Coordinates of C-alpha atoms and ligand atoms in Angstrom, one line a residue:
M1 CA -82.6 -184.0 82.7
S2 CA -86.1 -185.5 84.2
V3 CA -85.9 -187.5 87.2
K4 CA -82.9 -190.1 87.5
H5 CA -82.8 -193.4 87.6
D6 CA -81.2 -195.7 90.7
Q7 CA -78.7 -196.3 88.8
M8 CA -77.9 -192.8 87.6
L9 CA -78.0 -190.9 91.3
G10 CA -74.4 -190.2 92.6
F11 CA -74.1 -192.9 95.2
D12 CA -74.0 -190.3 98.0
E13 CA -77.1 -189.0 96.6
H14 CA -78.4 -192.0 96.9
D15 CA -77.5 -192.7 100.3
E16 CA -78.7 -189.3 100.9
L17 CA -82.6 -190.9 100.1
V18 CA -82.2 -194.1 101.8
R19 CA -80.0 -192.7 104.7
P20 CA -80.3 -189.3 105.6
A21 CA -78.5 -188.0 108.1
V22 CA -80.2 -187.0 110.8
E23 CA -80.4 -182.9 110.4
V24 CA -79.4 -180.9 113.2
V25 CA -79.3 -177.5 113.8
E26 CA -77.1 -176.0 111.0
F27 CA -73.6 -174.4 111.9
E28 CA -73.7 -170.9 111.9
E29 CA -72.2 -169.6 108.7
T30 CA -69.3 -168.4 110.4
A31 CA -66.9 -165.7 108.9
K32 CA -64.3 -168.6 108.9
A33 CA -65.7 -170.4 106.5
M34 CA -66.8 -167.3 104.6
V35 CA -62.6 -165.6 104.8
S36 CA -62.3 -163.6 102.1
R37 CA -60.4 -165.3 99.1
R38 CA -58.0 -162.4 99.1
G39 CA -57.5 -163.0 102.9
F40 CA -56.1 -166.4 102.2
L41 CA -54.2 -165.3 98.8
T42 CA -52.0 -162.8 100.7
G43 CA -51.5 -164.9 103.5
G44 CA -54.1 -163.3 105.6
A45 CA -52.8 -162.6 109.0
A46 CA -55.5 -160.1 109.5
M47 CA -58.3 -162.2 108.5
G48 CA -58.4 -163.5 111.9
A49 CA -57.5 -167.5 112.9
T50 CA -59.1 -169.2 110.1
A51 CA -57.9 -167.1 107.4
F52 CA -54.7 -167.8 108.8
V53 CA -54.9 -171.2 108.4
M54 CA -56.4 -171.0 105.4
G55 CA -53.5 -168.3 103.7
S56 CA -50.8 -170.5 105.4
T57 CA -52.1 -173.6 104.3
T58 CA -52.6 -172.4 100.9
L59 CA -49.4 -170.6 100.9
A60 CA -47.0 -172.9 98.8
A61 CA -49.4 -172.6 96.1
G62 CA -50.1 -169.0 95.9
K63 CA -46.6 -167.6 96.1
A64 CA -44.8 -169.7 93.6
L65 CA -47.4 -168.1 90.7
A66 CA -47.0 -164.8 91.4
G67 CA -43.1 -164.0 90.3
E68 CA -40.9 -165.7 87.2
E69 CA -42.0 -169.3 88.1
M70 CA -44.8 -169.2 85.5
K71 CA -42.4 -168.3 83.1
M72 CA -40.1 -171.4 83.9
S73 CA -43.4 -173.9 84.0
R74 CA -42.6 -177.6 84.4
L75 CA -45.5 -178.3 82.9
A76 CA -44.2 -178.2 78.9
F77 CA -47.7 -178.2 77.0
E78 CA -50.5 -175.8 75.8
M79 CA -53.4 -175.9 78.6
V80 CA -56.8 -177.1 76.7
K81 CA -59.5 -175.1 77.4
A82 CA -62.8 -176.0 79.3
N83 CA -65.2 -177.3 76.7
A84 CA -68.7 -179.0 76.7
L85 CA -67.7 -181.2 73.4
D86 CA -69.1 -185.0 73.1
T87 CA -65.2 -186.2 72.9
V88 CA -62.0 -186.1 74.2
T89 CA -60.0 -183.0 73.8
V90 CA -55.7 -183.2 74.5
P91 CA -53.0 -180.7 74.3
K92 CA -51.5 -179.7 70.5
G93 CA -49.0 -182.5 69.8
Y94 CA -51.1 -185.1 71.4
N95 CA -53.4 -188.0 70.3
W96 CA -55.8 -190.3 71.9
Q97 CA -57.6 -193.4 70.6
V98 CA -59.8 -196.2 72.8
L99 CA -57.7 -199.3 73.9
A100 CA -60.2 -201.1 75.0
S101 CA -64.3 -200.4 75.8
W102 CA -67.0 -201.9 77.7
G103 CA -68.3 -205.8 76.4
E104 CA -65.3 -206.0 74.2
P105 CA -64.5 -210.0 74.2
L106 CA -61.8 -210.9 75.7
F107 CA -61.3 -214.4 74.0
S108 CA -62.7 -215.3 70.6
N109 CA -65.3 -217.9 71.5
A110 CA -67.2 -214.5 73.0
P111 CA -69.9 -213.1 70.5
E112 CA -69.1 -209.3 69.4
F113 CA -70.4 -206.9 71.4
D114 CA -74.4 -206.3 70.7
P115 CA -75.4 -202.3 71.2
A116 CA -79.1 -203.4 71.0
T117 CA -79.1 -206.5 73.8
G118 CA -75.6 -204.8 75.8
G119 CA -74.9 -208.6 75.5
T120 CA -75.8 -212.2 78.2
G121 CA -74.6 -213.5 81.3
E122 CA -72.5 -215.5 79.6
S123 CA -71.0 -213.1 77.2
Q124 CA -70.4 -210.4 79.8
E125 CA -68.5 -212.8 81.7
L126 CA -66.1 -212.9 78.8
A127 CA -65.7 -209.8 78.1
F128 CA -64.4 -206.4 79.3
G129 CA -66.5 -204.8 82.2
D130 CA -68.7 -201.8 82.5
H131 CA -67.5 -198.1 84.1
N132 CA -63.9 -199.0 83.7
D133 CA -61.8 -196.6 87.0
G134 CA -59.0 -197.4 88.6
M135 CA -55.8 -199.4 87.2
A136 CA -52.3 -200.5 86.9
L137 CA -50.1 -201.7 84.3
F138 CA -47.9 -204.5 85.2
S139 CA -44.6 -205.6 83.1
H140 CA -43.6 -209.2 82.4
N141 CA -41.0 -210.7 80.1
G142 CA -41.9 -208.1 77.4
R143 CA -45.4 -208.0 77.9
Q144 CA -47.7 -205.5 79.2
I145 CA -51.0 -206.8 82.1
L146 CA -53.9 -204.2 82.5
C147 CA -56.0 -204.6 85.5
V148 CA -59.0 -202.2 85.5
N149 CA -61.7 -202.2 87.6
N150 CA -65.1 -201.8 86.7
E151 CA -67.1 -200.2 89.1
Y152 CA -70.6 -200.3 88.5
T153 CA -72.9 -200.1 85.5
N154 CA -74.6 -197.9 83.0
A155 CA -78.6 -199.6 83.9
T156 CA -79.9 -198.2 80.4
T157 CA -76.9 -199.5 78.1
L158 CA -76.2 -202.6 79.9
H159 CA -79.9 -203.8 79.7
A160 CA -80.9 -201.9 76.8
N161 CA -83.0 -205.0 76.3
R162 CA -85.5 -204.0 79.2
A163 CA -87.9 -201.2 79.4
D164 CA -86.5 -199.4 82.4
G165 CA -83.1 -200.7 82.3
K166 CA -83.3 -203.1 85.1
P167 CA -82.4 -206.7 85.6
I168 CA -85.6 -208.9 85.3
N169 CA -84.6 -212.5 85.4
A170 CA -81.8 -214.7 86.8
D171 CA -79.8 -214.1 83.7
D172 CA -80.1 -210.2 83.8
V173 CA -78.5 -210.5 87.1
R174 CA -75.6 -212.8 85.8
K175 CA -74.7 -210.2 83.6
N176 CA -74.9 -207.4 85.4
K177 CA -73.0 -208.6 88.1
A178 CA -70.5 -209.9 85.3
A179 CA -70.6 -205.9 84.2
H180 CA -68.7 -205.4 87.7
G181 CA -65.7 -206.3 89.5
V182 CA -62.0 -206.5 87.1
S183 CA -61.1 -207.0 84.3
V184 CA -57.4 -208.3 83.5
V185 CA -56.1 -208.4 79.5
E186 CA -53.1 -208.3 78.2
I187 CA -52.4 -205.6 75.6
A188 CA -50.4 -204.8 73.3
R189 CA -49.5 -201.6 70.4
K190 CA -49.9 -203.5 66.6
D191 CA -49.1 -200.9 64.0
G192 CA -49.7 -198.2 66.0
K193 CA -53.2 -199.2 67.8
W194 CA -53.4 -200.2 71.0
G195 CA -55.6 -203.2 72.0
I196 CA -56.1 -206.2 73.6
V197 CA -54.5 -209.3 73.2
K198 CA -57.7 -211.9 72.7
D199 CA -57.1 -215.3 74.0
S200 CA -54.2 -214.0 76.2
E201 CA -53.6 -216.7 78.6
F202 CA -53.3 -213.5 81.6
N203 CA -57.2 -212.6 80.3
R204 CA -59.2 -212.8 83.3
R205 CA -62.6 -211.5 84.4
I206 CA -63.1 -211.2 88.1
T207 CA -66.6 -210.7 89.1
A208 CA -69.0 -210.4 91.6
D209 CA -69.4 -214.3 91.7
T210 CA -65.7 -215.1 91.7
E211 CA -64.6 -217.0 94.7
M212 CA -61.5 -215.2 96.8
D213 CA -60.4 -216.0 100.5
I214 CA -60.8 -214.1 103.6
T215 CA -57.9 -213.0 105.3
G216 CA -56.5 -210.8 108.3
P217 CA -58.2 -210.2 111.6
A218 CA -62.2 -210.9 110.4
R219 CA -61.2 -214.1 109.0
G220 CA -63.5 -216.5 110.7
H221 CA -65.2 -214.1 112.6
D222 CA -68.7 -214.8 113.9
L223 CA -70.1 -211.4 112.0
M224 CA -68.5 -213.1 108.7
K225 CA -70.2 -216.1 108.7
T226 CA -73.2 -217.1 106.4
K227 CA -75.5 -219.8 105.3
A228 CA -73.2 -220.5 102.2
D229 CA -70.1 -219.9 104.1
P230 CA -70.4 -221.3 107.6
K231 CA -66.8 -221.0 108.6
G232 CA -66.6 -216.9 107.3
V233 CA -63.7 -217.8 105.2
V234 CA -64.4 -217.5 101.5
A235 CA -65.9 -214.3 100.0
K236 CA -67.3 -214.4 96.7
G237 CA -66.9 -212.0 94.4
T238 CA -66.3 -208.2 94.8
W239 CA -68.2 -205.4 93.1
N240 CA -68.2 -201.3 92.8
N241 CA -64.4 -201.8 92.8
C242 CA -63.4 -197.9 92.1
G243 CA -59.7 -196.6 92.8
N244 CA -56.9 -199.3 93.2
G245 CA -53.3 -199.9 94.0
Q246 CA -49.7 -201.8 93.3
T247 CA -47.6 -203.6 95.2
P248 CA -43.9 -203.4 95.0
W249 CA -44.1 -207.5 94.8
G250 CA -46.3 -207.2 91.8
T251 CA -50.0 -207.4 92.7
Y252 CA -52.9 -205.4 92.4
L253 CA -55.2 -203.9 94.7
T254 CA -58.8 -203.5 94.0
C255 CA -60.5 -201.0 96.5
E256 CA -64.5 -202.0 97.6
E257 CA -66.3 -198.5 97.3
N258 CA -70.0 -198.2 97.6
F259 CA -70.8 -202.0 98.3
N260 CA -74.2 -200.7 99.9
G261 CA -76.5 -200.3 97.2
Y262 CA -76.4 -204.0 96.3
F263 CA -78.5 -205.3 99.1
S264 CA -82.2 -205.2 99.8
S265 CA -84.6 -206.8 102.3
S266 CA -87.6 -208.6 101.4
S267 CA -88.9 -208.5 104.3
A268 CA -90.0 -204.7 105.1
D269 CA -89.9 -206.3 108.7
F270 CA -86.2 -206.6 108.9
A271 CA -84.8 -204.5 111.8
L272 CA -81.4 -203.2 109.9
T273 CA -78.8 -202.7 112.4
P274 CA -77.1 -199.0 113.8
Q275 CA -73.8 -201.0 112.0
M276 CA -75.7 -200.9 108.3
K277 CA -77.0 -197.7 109.1
R278 CA -73.4 -196.4 109.2
Y279 CA -72.9 -198.0 106.0
G280 CA -75.6 -197.1 104.1
I281 CA -77.2 -200.9 103.8
S282 CA -80.8 -200.5 103.9
H283 CA -83.6 -202.2 102.7
K284 CA -83.6 -200.9 99.0
D285 CA -81.0 -201.2 96.9
R286 CA -79.7 -199.2 93.8
G287 CA -81.6 -201.2 91.5
Y288 CA -79.2 -204.0 90.8
N289 CA -81.8 -206.1 91.7
W290 CA -79.5 -208.8 92.4
A291 CA -81.3 -210.5 95.5
L292 CA -83.9 -211.6 92.3
A293 CA -81.5 -214.0 91.7
D294 CA -79.5 -214.7 94.9
D295 CA -80.4 -215.0 98.2
R296 CA -77.3 -213.6 99.5
F297 CA -78.6 -210.2 98.6
D298 CA -81.7 -210.3 100.6
L299 CA -80.6 -209.0 104.2
S300 CA -83.4 -210.2 105.5
K301 CA -82.5 -214.1 104.5
D302 CA -78.6 -213.6 104.8
P303 CA -77.9 -210.3 107.0
Q304 CA -74.3 -211.1 107.4
E305 CA -73.8 -211.0 103.9
P306 CA -72.8 -207.3 103.4
N307 CA -70.2 -207.9 106.5
R308 CA -67.9 -209.8 103.8
F309 CA -67.5 -206.6 101.7
G310 CA -66.0 -203.7 101.7
Y311 CA -62.6 -204.1 101.8
I312 CA -59.3 -204.2 99.7
V313 CA -58.5 -207.3 97.4
E314 CA -55.0 -208.7 96.4
I315 CA -54.8 -210.1 93.4
D316 CA -51.8 -211.8 91.2
P317 CA -52.5 -210.4 87.4
L318 CA -49.7 -212.5 86.5
N319 CA -51.5 -216.3 87.6
P320 CA -55.0 -216.0 86.8
K321 CA -55.8 -219.5 88.6
A322 CA -54.6 -217.9 91.9
R323 CA -58.2 -216.8 94.2
P324 CA -58.1 -213.1 95.2
K325 CA -57.3 -212.3 98.7
K326 CA -59.5 -210.3 100.8
R327 CA -57.5 -207.8 103.2
T328 CA -59.5 -207.2 106.2
A329 CA -56.8 -205.6 107.9
L330 CA -56.9 -202.6 106.0
G331 CA -60.3 -202.3 106.9
R332 CA -63.9 -201.5 106.2
F333 CA -65.0 -198.7 104.7
K334 CA -65.8 -197.1 101.3
H335 CA -62.5 -198.0 100.0
E336 CA -61.2 -195.2 97.3
N337 CA -57.6 -196.3 96.3
A338 CA -54.8 -197.8 98.4
E339 CA -51.2 -195.8 97.4
V340 CA -48.6 -198.1 98.5
E341 CA -45.1 -196.8 100.2
V342 CA -42.3 -199.3 101.3
A343 CA -41.1 -196.8 104.1
A344 CA -37.2 -196.2 104.8
N345 CA -37.7 -198.8 107.7
G346 CA -38.7 -201.6 105.3
H347 CA -42.7 -201.4 106.6
V348 CA -45.2 -201.5 104.5
V349 CA -47.3 -198.5 104.4
V350 CA -51.1 -197.8 102.8
Y351 CA -52.9 -194.8 102.7
L352 CA -56.9 -195.3 102.8
G353 CA -59.9 -192.6 101.9
D354 CA -63.4 -193.7 102.6
D355 CA -65.1 -191.7 100.0
E356 CA -68.7 -190.5 101.8
R357 CA -69.6 -186.8 103.6
G358 CA -67.7 -186.8 106.6
E359 CA -65.7 -189.8 107.0
F360 CA -62.0 -190.9 107.3
L361 CA -58.8 -190.9 106.0
Y362 CA -56.7 -194.4 106.9
R363 CA -53.0 -195.6 106.9
F364 CA -52.3 -199.2 107.2
V365 CA -48.6 -200.1 108.7
S366 CA -47.4 -203.6 108.3
K367 CA -46.1 -205.9 110.7
N368 CA -43.9 -207.6 108.8
K369 CA -41.0 -206.0 106.3
Y370 CA -40.5 -205.5 102.7
V371 CA -37.7 -208.1 101.6
V372 CA -36.2 -207.1 98.3
G373 CA -36.6 -210.3 96.1
G374 CA -37.9 -212.2 99.4
D375 CA -41.6 -213.5 100.1
N376 CA -44.0 -210.4 100.6
T377 CA -47.1 -212.3 99.3
D378 CA -48.6 -211.8 102.9
L379 CA -47.7 -208.3 104.3
L380 CA -51.1 -207.2 104.0
E381 CA -52.2 -209.8 106.0
E382 CA -51.5 -208.1 109.4
G383 CA -50.7 -204.7 110.5
T384 CA -51.9 -201.8 112.5
L385 CA -55.0 -199.4 110.4
Y386 CA -54.4 -195.7 111.8
V387 CA -56.7 -193.1 111.3
A388 CA -56.2 -189.2 110.7
K389 CA -56.2 -186.5 112.9
F390 CA -56.0 -183.0 111.6
N391 CA -55.4 -179.9 113.8
E392 CA -56.3 -176.6 113.4
N393 CA -52.6 -175.2 113.3
N394 CA -51.2 -177.5 110.8
T395 CA -50.1 -180.4 112.3
G396 CA -51.9 -183.6 112.5
H397 CA -50.8 -187.3 113.7
W398 CA -52.2 -191.1 113.5
I399 CA -54.5 -192.3 116.3
A400 CA -54.1 -196.6 115.9
L401 CA -57.2 -198.4 116.0
T402 CA -56.6 -200.9 118.2
P403 CA -58.5 -202.9 121.3
E404 CA -57.2 -200.6 123.7
S405 CA -58.0 -197.0 121.9
T406 CA -61.8 -198.1 120.8
G407 CA -62.8 -200.6 123.2
M408 CA -63.6 -202.9 120.2
S409 CA -61.7 -206.3 119.2
A410 CA -59.3 -206.5 116.3
P411 CA -61.7 -208.3 114.1
E412 CA -64.5 -206.0 114.9
I413 CA -62.6 -202.8 114.0
A414 CA -62.0 -204.7 111.1
I415 CA -65.2 -205.1 110.2
Y416 CA -66.7 -202.4 112.1
T417 CA -63.6 -199.6 111.3
R418 CA -66.1 -196.7 110.8
E419 CA -67.5 -196.8 114.3
A420 CA -63.4 -197.5 115.9
A421 CA -62.4 -193.9 114.3
S422 CA -65.7 -192.3 115.5
K423 CA -64.5 -193.7 118.9
V424 CA -61.2 -192.4 118.9
G425 CA -62.4 -188.8 117.5
A426 CA -60.8 -188.9 114.1
T427 CA -61.1 -186.0 112.1
T428 CA -64.1 -186.0 109.4
M429 CA -63.7 -185.2 106.2
D430 CA -64.7 -183.9 103.0
R431 CA -65.1 -187.2 100.7
P432 CA -61.6 -188.4 101.1
E433 CA -61.0 -190.0 97.4
W434 CA -57.7 -190.8 96.0
V435 CA -54.4 -190.4 97.9
A436 CA -51.0 -190.6 96.0
S437 CA -47.3 -190.4 97.1
N438 CA -44.5 -187.9 95.7
P439 CA -42.5 -189.9 94.6
N440 CA -39.1 -187.8 95.0
K441 CA -40.1 -186.8 98.5
A442 CA -41.6 -188.2 101.7
E443 CA -45.6 -186.2 100.8
V444 CA -48.8 -187.4 100.1
Y445 CA -51.8 -186.0 98.7
C446 CA -55.8 -186.6 99.5
S447 CA -58.6 -185.1 97.1
L448 CA -61.3 -184.3 99.4
T449 CA -63.8 -183.8 96.7
N450 CA -66.6 -182.2 97.3
N451 CA -69.0 -181.9 100.6
K452 CA -72.0 -180.4 100.7
N453 CA -72.7 -181.2 104.1
R454 CA -69.6 -179.7 105.6
G455 CA -71.0 -177.4 108.7
V456 CA -74.0 -178.6 108.0
K457 CA -75.0 -182.0 109.1
P458 CA -73.1 -184.6 111.2
N459 CA -71.8 -187.5 109.3
A460 CA -73.6 -190.7 109.7
G461 CA -72.3 -191.5 113.1
G462 CA -73.4 -188.4 113.9
D463 CA -69.7 -186.7 114.2
E464 CA -69.6 -183.4 113.7
T465 CA -68.7 -181.9 110.5
P466 CA -67.4 -178.3 111.6
A467 CA -65.6 -176.3 108.3
V468 CA -62.0 -176.0 109.9
G469 CA -58.6 -177.2 109.1
P470 CA -58.5 -179.3 105.9
N471 CA -61.7 -178.9 105.5
P472 CA -62.1 -175.5 105.5
R473 CA -65.5 -174.6 103.5
V474 CA -69.1 -175.6 104.8
K475 CA -71.8 -176.0 102.0
N476 CA -67.9 -177.5 100.0
N477 CA -69.1 -177.8 96.3
Y478 CA -66.0 -178.0 94.4
G479 CA -63.5 -179.9 96.6
Q480 CA -59.6 -179.4 97.4
I481 CA -56.3 -181.5 97.9
V482 CA -54.6 -181.8 101.1
R483 CA -51.0 -182.7 101.6
W484 CA -48.9 -183.8 104.4
V485 CA -45.6 -184.4 105.5
P486 CA -44.5 -187.6 107.4
A487 CA -42.2 -186.3 110.2
N488 CA -38.8 -187.0 109.7
Q489 CA -39.9 -188.2 106.1
D490 CA -40.9 -191.6 107.7
H491 CA -44.0 -193.1 106.3
T492 CA -44.4 -194.8 109.9
A493 CA -44.3 -191.4 111.6
E494 CA -46.7 -190.8 114.1
K495 CA -46.8 -186.8 113.2
F496 CA -47.3 -184.9 110.1
T497 CA -47.5 -181.5 108.9
W498 CA -50.5 -180.5 106.1
D499 CA -51.3 -177.9 104.0
L500 CA -53.5 -177.0 100.7
F501 CA -52.3 -177.7 97.7
V502 CA -55.5 -176.3 96.1
L503 CA -58.8 -175.2 96.8
A504 CA -60.7 -175.7 93.9
G505 CA -63.5 -173.3 93.2
N506 CA -64.6 -170.3 90.5
P507 CA -63.5 -167.3 90.4
A508 CA -65.7 -166.0 88.0
V509 CA -68.8 -166.4 90.0
Y510 CA -67.0 -165.9 93.4
D511 CA -64.3 -163.9 95.4
D512 CA -64.7 -165.3 98.1
A513 CA -63.2 -168.6 99.8
Y514 CA -65.2 -170.4 96.8
A515 CA -63.3 -168.7 94.2
G516 CA -61.1 -171.4 95.3
S517 CA -56.9 -170.8 95.6
K518 CA -54.3 -169.4 94.1
N519 CA -53.6 -171.1 91.7
V520 CA -56.9 -171.6 90.6
N521 CA -58.3 -168.7 87.9
K522 CA -60.7 -168.5 85.1
D523 CA -58.4 -170.7 83.0
N524 CA -57.8 -173.7 84.8
M525 CA -60.6 -173.8 87.4
F526 CA -62.2 -177.5 87.9
N527 CA -64.6 -178.5 90.7
S528 CA -64.6 -182.0 92.6
P529 CA -60.7 -183.5 92.4
D530 CA -60.8 -187.2 92.5
G531 CA -57.8 -189.6 91.0
L532 CA -54.6 -188.7 91.8
K533 CA -52.1 -190.0 90.3
F534 CA -47.7 -189.1 90.6
D535 CA -45.7 -189.5 87.1
K536 CA -42.1 -190.8 87.1
K537 CA -41.3 -186.7 87.2
G538 CA -43.1 -186.1 90.0
M539 CA -45.8 -184.2 88.5
L540 CA -49.7 -185.0 89.9
W541 CA -52.4 -185.9 87.7
I542 CA -55.6 -185.0 88.7
Q543 CA -58.7 -185.5 87.2
T544 CA -62.8 -184.5 88.0
D545 CA -65.4 -186.5 88.8
G546 CA -67.7 -183.3 89.2
N547 CA -70.6 -181.3 88.2
Y548 CA -70.9 -180.4 84.5
S549 CA -73.6 -178.6 84.3
N550 CA -71.4 -176.4 83.5
E551 CA -73.5 -173.4 84.5
K552 CA -74.2 -171.3 88.0
D553 CA -71.8 -172.5 90.4
F554 CA -69.4 -174.4 87.2
A555 CA -69.9 -172.0 84.9
G556 CA -67.2 -172.4 82.8
Q557 CA -65.9 -175.7 83.9
G558 CA -67.0 -177.9 81.2
N559 CA -67.1 -181.7 81.3
N560 CA -65.1 -183.5 83.7
Q561 CA -61.3 -183.1 83.1
M562 CA -57.7 -184.0 83.7
L563 CA -55.2 -181.2 85.3
V564 CA -51.6 -181.9 85.7
G565 CA -50.3 -179.9 88.9
D566 CA -46.7 -179.5 89.8
P567 CA -45.8 -180.0 93.8
E568 CA -42.8 -177.4 94.1
T569 CA -44.9 -174.2 92.3
G570 CA -48.4 -175.2 92.7
E571 CA -49.0 -174.5 89.4
I572 CA -52.0 -176.6 87.5
K573 CA -52.7 -176.7 84.2
R574 CA -55.9 -178.8 82.4
F575 CA -54.4 -181.8 80.1
L576 CA -57.6 -183.3 78.9
V577 CA -61.3 -182.7 78.9
G578 CA -63.6 -185.8 78.6
P579 CA -66.7 -186.2 76.5
K580 CA -70.1 -185.5 78.0
E581 CA -71.6 -186.7 81.4
C582 CA -68.2 -189.0 81.9
E583 CA -65.7 -188.9 84.5
I584 CA -62.0 -189.2 83.8
T585 CA -60.5 -191.5 86.3
G586 CA -57.6 -193.8 86.9
A587 CA -54.1 -193.9 85.0
A588 CA -51.4 -196.2 84.1
W589 CA -48.4 -195.7 81.9
S590 CA -47.0 -198.4 79.3
A591 CA -43.8 -199.6 80.2
D592 CA -41.9 -197.8 77.9
R593 CA -43.8 -194.6 79.3
T594 CA -44.5 -193.3 75.7
T595 CA -48.2 -194.3 76.4
M596 CA -50.5 -192.8 79.0
F597 CA -54.0 -195.1 79.7
V598 CA -56.7 -193.4 81.1
S599 CA -60.2 -194.1 82.3
I600 CA -63.5 -192.4 80.3
Q601 CA -66.1 -193.7 83.0
H602 CA -70.0 -193.8 82.2
P603 CA -70.1 -190.9 79.1
G604 CA -73.7 -190.0 78.5
E605 CA -75.0 -191.3 82.1
G606 CA -77.8 -189.0 81.5
G607 CA -78.7 -190.2 78.1
N608 CA -76.4 -187.3 76.4
S609 CA -73.4 -188.9 74.9
N610 CA -72.5 -190.7 71.9
W611 CA -69.1 -191.2 72.4
P612 CA -66.8 -193.0 71.5
N613 CA -68.0 -194.4 68.2
G614 CA -71.3 -192.3 67.5
G615 CA -73.6 -195.0 68.6
T616 CA -74.4 -196.3 72.5
P617 CA -72.1 -194.4 75.0
R618 CA -69.6 -196.8 76.5
S619 CA -67.0 -196.6 79.3
S620 CA -63.6 -197.1 77.8
V621 CA -60.0 -196.8 78.0
I622 CA -57.9 -194.5 76.2
A623 CA -54.4 -194.2 75.1
I624 CA -53.0 -191.1 75.2
S625 CA -49.3 -190.5 73.0
R626 CA -47.3 -187.8 71.9
D627 CA -47.2 -187.3 68.1
D628 CA -43.6 -187.5 68.5
G629 CA -43.3 -190.4 70.1
Q630 CA -41.5 -189.1 73.3
M631 CA -42.6 -189.9 76.6
I632 CA -45.3 -189.0 78.7
G633 CA -44.9 -188.6 82.5
Ligands
LIG1 FE1 -65.5 -194.4 93.2 FE2 -65.1 -192.1 95.8 O1 -65.2 -192.1 93.8
LIG2 CA1 -66.7 -193.7 89.4
LIG3 CA1 -63.7 -192.0 92.5
LIG4 CA1 -66.0 -189.3 92.9

């Protein structure tokens, strides 16, 4: 591929360009990380301390595949083979259709999608956003309302009428901002075909210009005050909404991830603060050009505007007039998703990953308790944020981020969360993506998607990244899934034990730790686990956002894909392969669970796909069903 457009770079690749971490002496590629695959497959007692950790941490997964249990697979579908086709492939007996695509009008007063121009500011504000990601379905009086994140945009298709795919005027900026945010749509199945219910009173677009209330410890703090909002209580918009969450009280959580890439400075002399640098904010944006038409994206004019982004936002999907609420108590970082559990003692627990190399894994515990049928609307306004510390001996604990533990005030902890977590010595992780909690028992999983800097250089805060514990491989290009069990099955407990559910790898290329754990083989291999979601049966759906070159280290792995894992046996089978240059992300089920909805994000991000309609590639949500109409998951 030729030189990529800024927006075509992975976010962390871009961050690396604008904010290169300081190179330090490379950690030695010790026997620790190069432990042989054989060693950890067999329990590895003879391989030394780290081999033992890897052996024991993958024991549950490794053990199960050896014996009769494979024959008793609970994953009752024929595995799909890896491929590099420009289509969606599902197992025999299943089918898929497009539910909604970028640019599809939500209202009948909006024009039909125009691939030649990518639409206008006005048309995009009335249409389904771009790059659909996390999602959740809400049932209400027999109607189904789907909330879908629109993470970011494909510049060359959104601005098909601009030579270099960049916004060049105010309407282009308006369109670009409107392609971001959240699409709330009523959906229905008519004559076997799923689609958007046009003009439903629930249909709503939330964009980078939608007003929302700032709640929690950062509300009204000096660091939140800007020219447009001198009180620091109302933020305009949400963007780069990646993963999501869903609360038992019926709200949608959307998670602001790479919010930094939208800010720039018109003045080369503008001095970036250390906190800006920690979050990857630089003089140059990622090509969105929003500052062209909106001064709040120009750091030299409104340097505090970035402090109002990087949060979890709570949305009431049934009330299109309700203002979204930014929940600053859940911290400011590059949020992936927000997995909500109600602990046995009634406190609400939210697990949160910060997706950047060497950043951390968090847990929020609400101050107040969930009351069935009660008013739970502001449970996420107040509580304690914790960060995870993993020990090599498969134990770990949560460290509370408080003024006492960090020396920072509560608002500062909410705004400069990464700094607070660094101060307490949290464990640097291999890019925590989605967290998923097992509905059948107290057990939580998190994708650590990959980290080429593991064992090579520290994170942006200077914290070292040794290849140990749940992040055991240097230059980790494949990723792994860690899981932990809270002490006493209590999600609010301080302590937990952990192991690795899977280490992704390529056993066709490597025969050491980079081959992956024993539940990875040449038939089911993949790289870069990202989306995670449990179904009602307790099976773990695993989605990938990885290297789809299908060559060298990734030979034989094909396009990005979705697999299903059995938490009890460790068995993993590939269920779906996406079209070219896409990622698979986000999942939800219809109320009767006969349909599963999945996001196909950025097909053809490098210009090499015509999915789904043979023309302009368009991010789309698909609906997957069984041919026999039975439940799926
Ligand atoms: Fe938007 Fe970390 O994925
Ligand atoms: Ca994505
Ligand atoms: Ca992701
Ligand atoms: Ca990812």
